[in-house]
Tab-separated table of C-alpha atoms and ligand atoms in Angstrom:
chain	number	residue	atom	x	y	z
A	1	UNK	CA	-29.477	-73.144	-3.949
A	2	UNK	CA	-33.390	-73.003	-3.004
A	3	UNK	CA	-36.331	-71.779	-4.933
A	4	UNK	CA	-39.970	-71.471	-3.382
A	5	UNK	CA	-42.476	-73.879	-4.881
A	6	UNK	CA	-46.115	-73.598	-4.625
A	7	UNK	CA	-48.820	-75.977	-3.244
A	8	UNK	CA	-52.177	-76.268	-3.119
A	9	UNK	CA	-53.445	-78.776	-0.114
A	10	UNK	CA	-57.223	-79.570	0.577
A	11	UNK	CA	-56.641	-78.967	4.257
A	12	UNK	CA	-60.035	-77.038	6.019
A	13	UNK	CA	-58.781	-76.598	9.652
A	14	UNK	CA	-55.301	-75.112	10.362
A	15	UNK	CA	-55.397	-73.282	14.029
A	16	UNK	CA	-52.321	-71.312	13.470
A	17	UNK	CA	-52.561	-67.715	13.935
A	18	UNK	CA	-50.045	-66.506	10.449
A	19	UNK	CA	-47.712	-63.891	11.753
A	20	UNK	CA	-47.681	-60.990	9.302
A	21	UNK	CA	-45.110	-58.300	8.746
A	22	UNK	CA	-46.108	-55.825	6.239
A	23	UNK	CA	-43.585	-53.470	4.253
A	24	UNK	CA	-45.606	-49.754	3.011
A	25	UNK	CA	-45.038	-46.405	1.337
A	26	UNK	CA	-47.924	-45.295	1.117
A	27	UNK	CA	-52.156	-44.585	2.462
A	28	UNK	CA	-51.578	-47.776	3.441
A	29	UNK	CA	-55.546	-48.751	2.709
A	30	UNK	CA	-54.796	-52.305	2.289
A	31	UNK	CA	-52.500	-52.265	5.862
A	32	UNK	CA	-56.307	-51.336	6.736
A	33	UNK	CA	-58.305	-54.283	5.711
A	34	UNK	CA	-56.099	-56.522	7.343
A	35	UNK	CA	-56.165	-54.332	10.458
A	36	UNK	CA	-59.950	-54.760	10.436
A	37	UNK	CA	-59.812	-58.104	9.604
A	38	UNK	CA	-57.729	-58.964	11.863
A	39	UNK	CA	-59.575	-57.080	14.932
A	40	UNK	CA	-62.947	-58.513	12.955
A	41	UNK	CA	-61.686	-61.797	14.030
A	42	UNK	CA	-62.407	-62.307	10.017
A	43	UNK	CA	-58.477	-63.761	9.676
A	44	UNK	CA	-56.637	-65.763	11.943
A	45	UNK	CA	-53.690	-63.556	11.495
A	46	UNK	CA	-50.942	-61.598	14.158
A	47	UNK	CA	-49.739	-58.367	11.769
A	48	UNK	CA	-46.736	-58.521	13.904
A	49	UNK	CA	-45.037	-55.422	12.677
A	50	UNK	CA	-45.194	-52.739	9.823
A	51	UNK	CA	-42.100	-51.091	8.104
A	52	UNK	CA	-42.442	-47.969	6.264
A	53	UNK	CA	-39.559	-46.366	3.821
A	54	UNK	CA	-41.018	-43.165	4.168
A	55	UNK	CA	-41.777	-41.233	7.319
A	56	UNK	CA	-44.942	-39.347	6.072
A	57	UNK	CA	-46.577	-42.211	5.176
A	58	UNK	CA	-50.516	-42.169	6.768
A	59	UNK	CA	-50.191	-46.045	7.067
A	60	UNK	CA	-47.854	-45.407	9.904
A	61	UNK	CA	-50.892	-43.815	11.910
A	62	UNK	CA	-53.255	-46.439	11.018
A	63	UNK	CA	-50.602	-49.189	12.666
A	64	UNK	CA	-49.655	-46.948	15.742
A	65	UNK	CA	-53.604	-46.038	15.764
A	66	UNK	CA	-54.186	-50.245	17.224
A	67	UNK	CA	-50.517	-50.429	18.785
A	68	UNK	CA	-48.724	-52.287	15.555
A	69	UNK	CA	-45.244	-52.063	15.808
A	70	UNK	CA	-43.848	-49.969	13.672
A	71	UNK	CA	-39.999	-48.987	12.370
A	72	UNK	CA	-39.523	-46.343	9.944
A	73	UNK	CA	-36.876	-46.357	7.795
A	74	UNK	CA	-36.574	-43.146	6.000
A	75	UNK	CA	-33.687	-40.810	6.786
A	76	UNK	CA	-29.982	-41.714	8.103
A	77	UNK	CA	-28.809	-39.619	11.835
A	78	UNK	CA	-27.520	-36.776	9.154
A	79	UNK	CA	-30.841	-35.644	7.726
A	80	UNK	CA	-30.469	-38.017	4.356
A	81	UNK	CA	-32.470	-40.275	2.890
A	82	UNK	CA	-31.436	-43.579	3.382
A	83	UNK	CA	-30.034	-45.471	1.093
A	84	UNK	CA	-31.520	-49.164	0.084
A	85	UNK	CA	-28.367	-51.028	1.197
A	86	UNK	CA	-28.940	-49.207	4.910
A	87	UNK	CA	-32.519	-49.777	4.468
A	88	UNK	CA	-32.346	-53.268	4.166
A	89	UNK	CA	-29.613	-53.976	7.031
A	90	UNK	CA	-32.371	-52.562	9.316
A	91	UNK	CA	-35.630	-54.057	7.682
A	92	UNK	CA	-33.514	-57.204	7.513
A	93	UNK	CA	-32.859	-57.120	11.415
A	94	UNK	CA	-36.061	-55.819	12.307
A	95	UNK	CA	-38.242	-58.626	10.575
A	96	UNK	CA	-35.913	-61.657	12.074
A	97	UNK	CA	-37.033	-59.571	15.310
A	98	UNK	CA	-40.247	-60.129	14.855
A	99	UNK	CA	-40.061	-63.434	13.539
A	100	UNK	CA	-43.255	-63.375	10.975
A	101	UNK	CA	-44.717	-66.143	8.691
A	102	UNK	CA	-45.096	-64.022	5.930
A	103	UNK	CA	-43.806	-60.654	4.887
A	104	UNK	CA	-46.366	-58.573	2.751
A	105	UNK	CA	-45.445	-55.651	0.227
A	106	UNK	CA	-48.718	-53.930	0.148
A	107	UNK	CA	-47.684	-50.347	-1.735
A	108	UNK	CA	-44.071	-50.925	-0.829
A	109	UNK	CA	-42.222	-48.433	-3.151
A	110	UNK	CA	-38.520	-49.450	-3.200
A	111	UNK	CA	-36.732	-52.325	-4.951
A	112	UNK	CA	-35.347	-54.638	-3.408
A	113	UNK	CA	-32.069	-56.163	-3.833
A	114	UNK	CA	-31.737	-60.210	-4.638
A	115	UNK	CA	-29.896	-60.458	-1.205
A	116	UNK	CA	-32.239	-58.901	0.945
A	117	UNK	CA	-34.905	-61.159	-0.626
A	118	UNK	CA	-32.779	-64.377	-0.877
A	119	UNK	CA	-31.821	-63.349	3.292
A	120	UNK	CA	-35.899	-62.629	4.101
A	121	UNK	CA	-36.582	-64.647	7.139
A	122	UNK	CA	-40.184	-65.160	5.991
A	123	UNK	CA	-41.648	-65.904	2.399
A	124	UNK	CA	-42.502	-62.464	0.660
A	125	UNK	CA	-45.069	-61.359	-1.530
A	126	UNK	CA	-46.328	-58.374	-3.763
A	127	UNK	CA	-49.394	-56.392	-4.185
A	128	UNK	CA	-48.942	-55.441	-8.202
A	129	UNK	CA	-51.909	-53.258	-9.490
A	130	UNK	CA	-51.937	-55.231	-12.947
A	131	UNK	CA	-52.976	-58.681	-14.153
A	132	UNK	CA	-49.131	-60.135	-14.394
A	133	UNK	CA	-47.605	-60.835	-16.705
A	134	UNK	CA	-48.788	-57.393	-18.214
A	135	UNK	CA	-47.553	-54.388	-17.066
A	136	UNK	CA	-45.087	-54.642	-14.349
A	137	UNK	CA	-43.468	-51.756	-12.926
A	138	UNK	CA	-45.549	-48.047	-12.779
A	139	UNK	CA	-47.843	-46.364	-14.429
A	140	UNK	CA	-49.839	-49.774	-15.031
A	141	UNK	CA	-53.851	-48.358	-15.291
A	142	UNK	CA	-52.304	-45.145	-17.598
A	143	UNK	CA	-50.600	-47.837	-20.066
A	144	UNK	CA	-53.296	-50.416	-19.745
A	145	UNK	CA	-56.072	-47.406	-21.051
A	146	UNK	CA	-53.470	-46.345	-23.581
A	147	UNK	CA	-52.760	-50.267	-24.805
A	148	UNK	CA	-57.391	-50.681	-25.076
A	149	UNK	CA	-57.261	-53.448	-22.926
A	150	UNK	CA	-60.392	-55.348	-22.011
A	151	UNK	CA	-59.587	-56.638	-18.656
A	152	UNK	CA	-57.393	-55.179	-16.263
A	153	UNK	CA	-57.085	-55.789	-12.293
A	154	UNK	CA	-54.674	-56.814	-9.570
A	155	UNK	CA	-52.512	-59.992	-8.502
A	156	UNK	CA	-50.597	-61.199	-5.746
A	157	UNK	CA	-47.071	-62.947	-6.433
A	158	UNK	CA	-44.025	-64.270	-4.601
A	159	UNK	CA	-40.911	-61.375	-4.503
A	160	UNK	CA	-38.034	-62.564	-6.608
A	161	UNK	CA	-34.906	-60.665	-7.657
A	162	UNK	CA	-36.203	-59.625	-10.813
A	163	UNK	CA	-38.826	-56.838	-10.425
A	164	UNK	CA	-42.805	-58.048	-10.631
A	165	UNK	CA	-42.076	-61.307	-12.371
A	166	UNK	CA	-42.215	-63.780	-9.381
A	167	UNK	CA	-45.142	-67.147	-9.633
A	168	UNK	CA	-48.254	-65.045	-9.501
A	169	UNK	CA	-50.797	-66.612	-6.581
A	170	UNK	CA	-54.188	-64.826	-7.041
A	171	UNK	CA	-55.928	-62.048	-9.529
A	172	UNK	CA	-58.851	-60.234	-9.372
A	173	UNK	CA	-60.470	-58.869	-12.651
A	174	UNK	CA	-62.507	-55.763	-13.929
A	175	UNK	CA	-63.420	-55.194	-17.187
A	176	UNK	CA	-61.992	-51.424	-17.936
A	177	UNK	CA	-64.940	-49.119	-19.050
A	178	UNK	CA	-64.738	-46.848	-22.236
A	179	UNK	CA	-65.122	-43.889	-19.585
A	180	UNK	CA	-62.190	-45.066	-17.271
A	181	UNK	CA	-59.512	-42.618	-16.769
A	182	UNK	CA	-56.181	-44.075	-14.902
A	183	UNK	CA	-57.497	-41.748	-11.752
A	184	UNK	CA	-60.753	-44.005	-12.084
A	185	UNK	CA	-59.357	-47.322	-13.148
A	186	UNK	CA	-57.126	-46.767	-10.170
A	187	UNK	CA	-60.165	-46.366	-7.938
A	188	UNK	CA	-61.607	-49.282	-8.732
A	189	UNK	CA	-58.435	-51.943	-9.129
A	190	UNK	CA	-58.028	-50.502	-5.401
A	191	UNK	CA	-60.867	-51.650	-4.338
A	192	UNK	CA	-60.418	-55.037	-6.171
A	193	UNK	CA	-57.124	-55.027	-4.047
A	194	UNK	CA	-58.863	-54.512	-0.809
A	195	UNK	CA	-60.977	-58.011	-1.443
A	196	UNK	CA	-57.848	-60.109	-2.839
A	197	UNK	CA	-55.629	-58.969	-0.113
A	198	UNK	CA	-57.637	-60.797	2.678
A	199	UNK	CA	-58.608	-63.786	0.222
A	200	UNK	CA	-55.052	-64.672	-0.580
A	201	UNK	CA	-54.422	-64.180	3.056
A	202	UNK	CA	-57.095	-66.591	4.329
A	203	UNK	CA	-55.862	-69.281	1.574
A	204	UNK	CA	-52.052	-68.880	2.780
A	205	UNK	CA	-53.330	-68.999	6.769
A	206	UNK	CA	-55.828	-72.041	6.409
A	207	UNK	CA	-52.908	-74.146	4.286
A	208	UNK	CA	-54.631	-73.739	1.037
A	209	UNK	CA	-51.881	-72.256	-0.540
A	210	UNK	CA	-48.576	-72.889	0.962
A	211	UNK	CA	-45.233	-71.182	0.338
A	212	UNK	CA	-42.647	-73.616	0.922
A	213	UNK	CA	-39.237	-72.387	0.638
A	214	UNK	CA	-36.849	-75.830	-1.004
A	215	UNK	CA	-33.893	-77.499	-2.251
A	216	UNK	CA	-33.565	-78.084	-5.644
A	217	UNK	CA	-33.091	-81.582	-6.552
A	218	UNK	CA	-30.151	-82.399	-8.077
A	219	UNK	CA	-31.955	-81.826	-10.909
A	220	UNK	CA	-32.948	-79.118	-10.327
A	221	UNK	CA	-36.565	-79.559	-10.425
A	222	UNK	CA	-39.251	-77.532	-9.013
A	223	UNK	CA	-42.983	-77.934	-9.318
A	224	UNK	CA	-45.267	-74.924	-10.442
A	225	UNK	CA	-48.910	-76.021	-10.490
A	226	UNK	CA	-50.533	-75.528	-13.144
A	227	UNK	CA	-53.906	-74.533	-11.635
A	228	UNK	CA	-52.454	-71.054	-10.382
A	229	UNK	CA	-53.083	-68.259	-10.169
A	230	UNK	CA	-56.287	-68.585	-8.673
A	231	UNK	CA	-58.537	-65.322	-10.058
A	232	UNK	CA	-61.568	-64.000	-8.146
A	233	UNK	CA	-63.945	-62.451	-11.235
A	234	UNK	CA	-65.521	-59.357	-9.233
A	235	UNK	CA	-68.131	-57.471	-10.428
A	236	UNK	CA	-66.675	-53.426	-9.803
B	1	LIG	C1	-51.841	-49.982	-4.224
B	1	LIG	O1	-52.755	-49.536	-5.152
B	1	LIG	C2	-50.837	-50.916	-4.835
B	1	LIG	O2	-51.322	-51.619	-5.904
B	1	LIG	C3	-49.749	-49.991	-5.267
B	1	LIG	O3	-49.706	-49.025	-4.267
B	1	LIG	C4	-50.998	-48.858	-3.726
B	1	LIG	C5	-50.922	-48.872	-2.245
B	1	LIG	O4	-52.096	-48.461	-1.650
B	1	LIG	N1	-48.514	-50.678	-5.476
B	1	LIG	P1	-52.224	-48.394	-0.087
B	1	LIG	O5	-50.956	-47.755	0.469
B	1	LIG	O6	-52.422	-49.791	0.428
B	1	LIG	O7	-53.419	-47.520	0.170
């Protein structure tokens, strides 16, 4: 049985280039800050291929747009949608194909199942527009308004079988305004998203934060440290 442990190294100089694959549903406006990082020379990162779940999705032209690789997975030869189990036989194939470092949900719509995520060829993570543990699932800046919270934000955390409740890596905070509507609070946890995205990045590409897939002992023990997640406080 393996679990993925987290690890925080002082390391400054790591020359790999981090091979991304990124999984989207969506705009796909975080697909675009890594895009222009990545042609910014901002992030030593390859995004070596985007899937998409849903053929209308714009972040499909913004990956074609700079020759990304791109599969969509949307509809079956009859005209269906596809269902998750095909879905995942493909995605499954296609990322070992393209052999990536990391696999990114960044507005990645669909659940996964425990076997596609235990069979992942890379260690995945999750865009969640909440500060986890709070409000996993939808509808997260609606119930946060509705619940008076102070804070709210965005946080990055390793995929595990059960939905938005893997080791959470990095946050970024707001404080939610008596005006904020969920159509505004969403505005602005976006753009909170579009400055962790590339900071968790950098920290997983330089070796600051490493995702290390392991055996359990045989007693099964597996270090968390205690210092995560890290939380970037920005002012928005
Ligand atoms: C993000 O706000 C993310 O938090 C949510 O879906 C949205 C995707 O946005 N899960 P985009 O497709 O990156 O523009």
């Amino acid at each position: 049985m393996s679990d993925i442990s987290l690890v925080t190294k002082n390391t400054t100089a790591h020359a790999k280039i981090l091979r991304i694959a990124i999984l989207v549903s969506g705009s796909g406006s975080n697909l675009q800050v890594l895009i222009d990082a990545m042609q910014a020379g901002a992030l030593p990162i390859e995004i070596v291929g985007v899937i998409s779940n849903r053929d209308d999705a714009y972040a499909i032209t913004r990956a074609k747009e700079v020759s990304i690789p791109v599969a969509v997975l949307s509809h079956v030869a009859s005209g269906k949608r596809m269902g998750i189990k095909t879905f995942e036989t493909h995605a499954n194939t296609q990322l070992r194909a393209w052999q990536p470092d990391l696999i990114i949900l960044a507005g990645f719509m669909r659940v996964l199942s425990t076997k596609f995520i235990d069979n992942a060829p890379a260690p995945m993570v999750n865009l969640h527009p909440a500060l986890l543990p709070a409000y996993k699932g939808l509808n997260t800046h609606q119930r946060a308004i509705r619940a008076g919270e102070r804070y709210h934000g965005c946080s990055i955390h390793v995929v595990t079988a059960e939905l938005d409740a893997g080791a959470v890596l990095t946050q970024a905070l707001l404080e939610v305004n008596q005006k904020d509507s969920a159509d505004s609070l969403q505005k602005r946890v976006q753009k909170l998203e579009h400055q962790l995205l590339p900071w968790t990045v950098l920290l997983i590409a330089k070796g600051v934060l490493t995702l290390q897939t392991v055996n359990a002992g045989a007693d099964n023990s597996t270090t968390y440290l205690p210092a995560l997640p890290l939380r970037l406080w920005l002012n928005n």
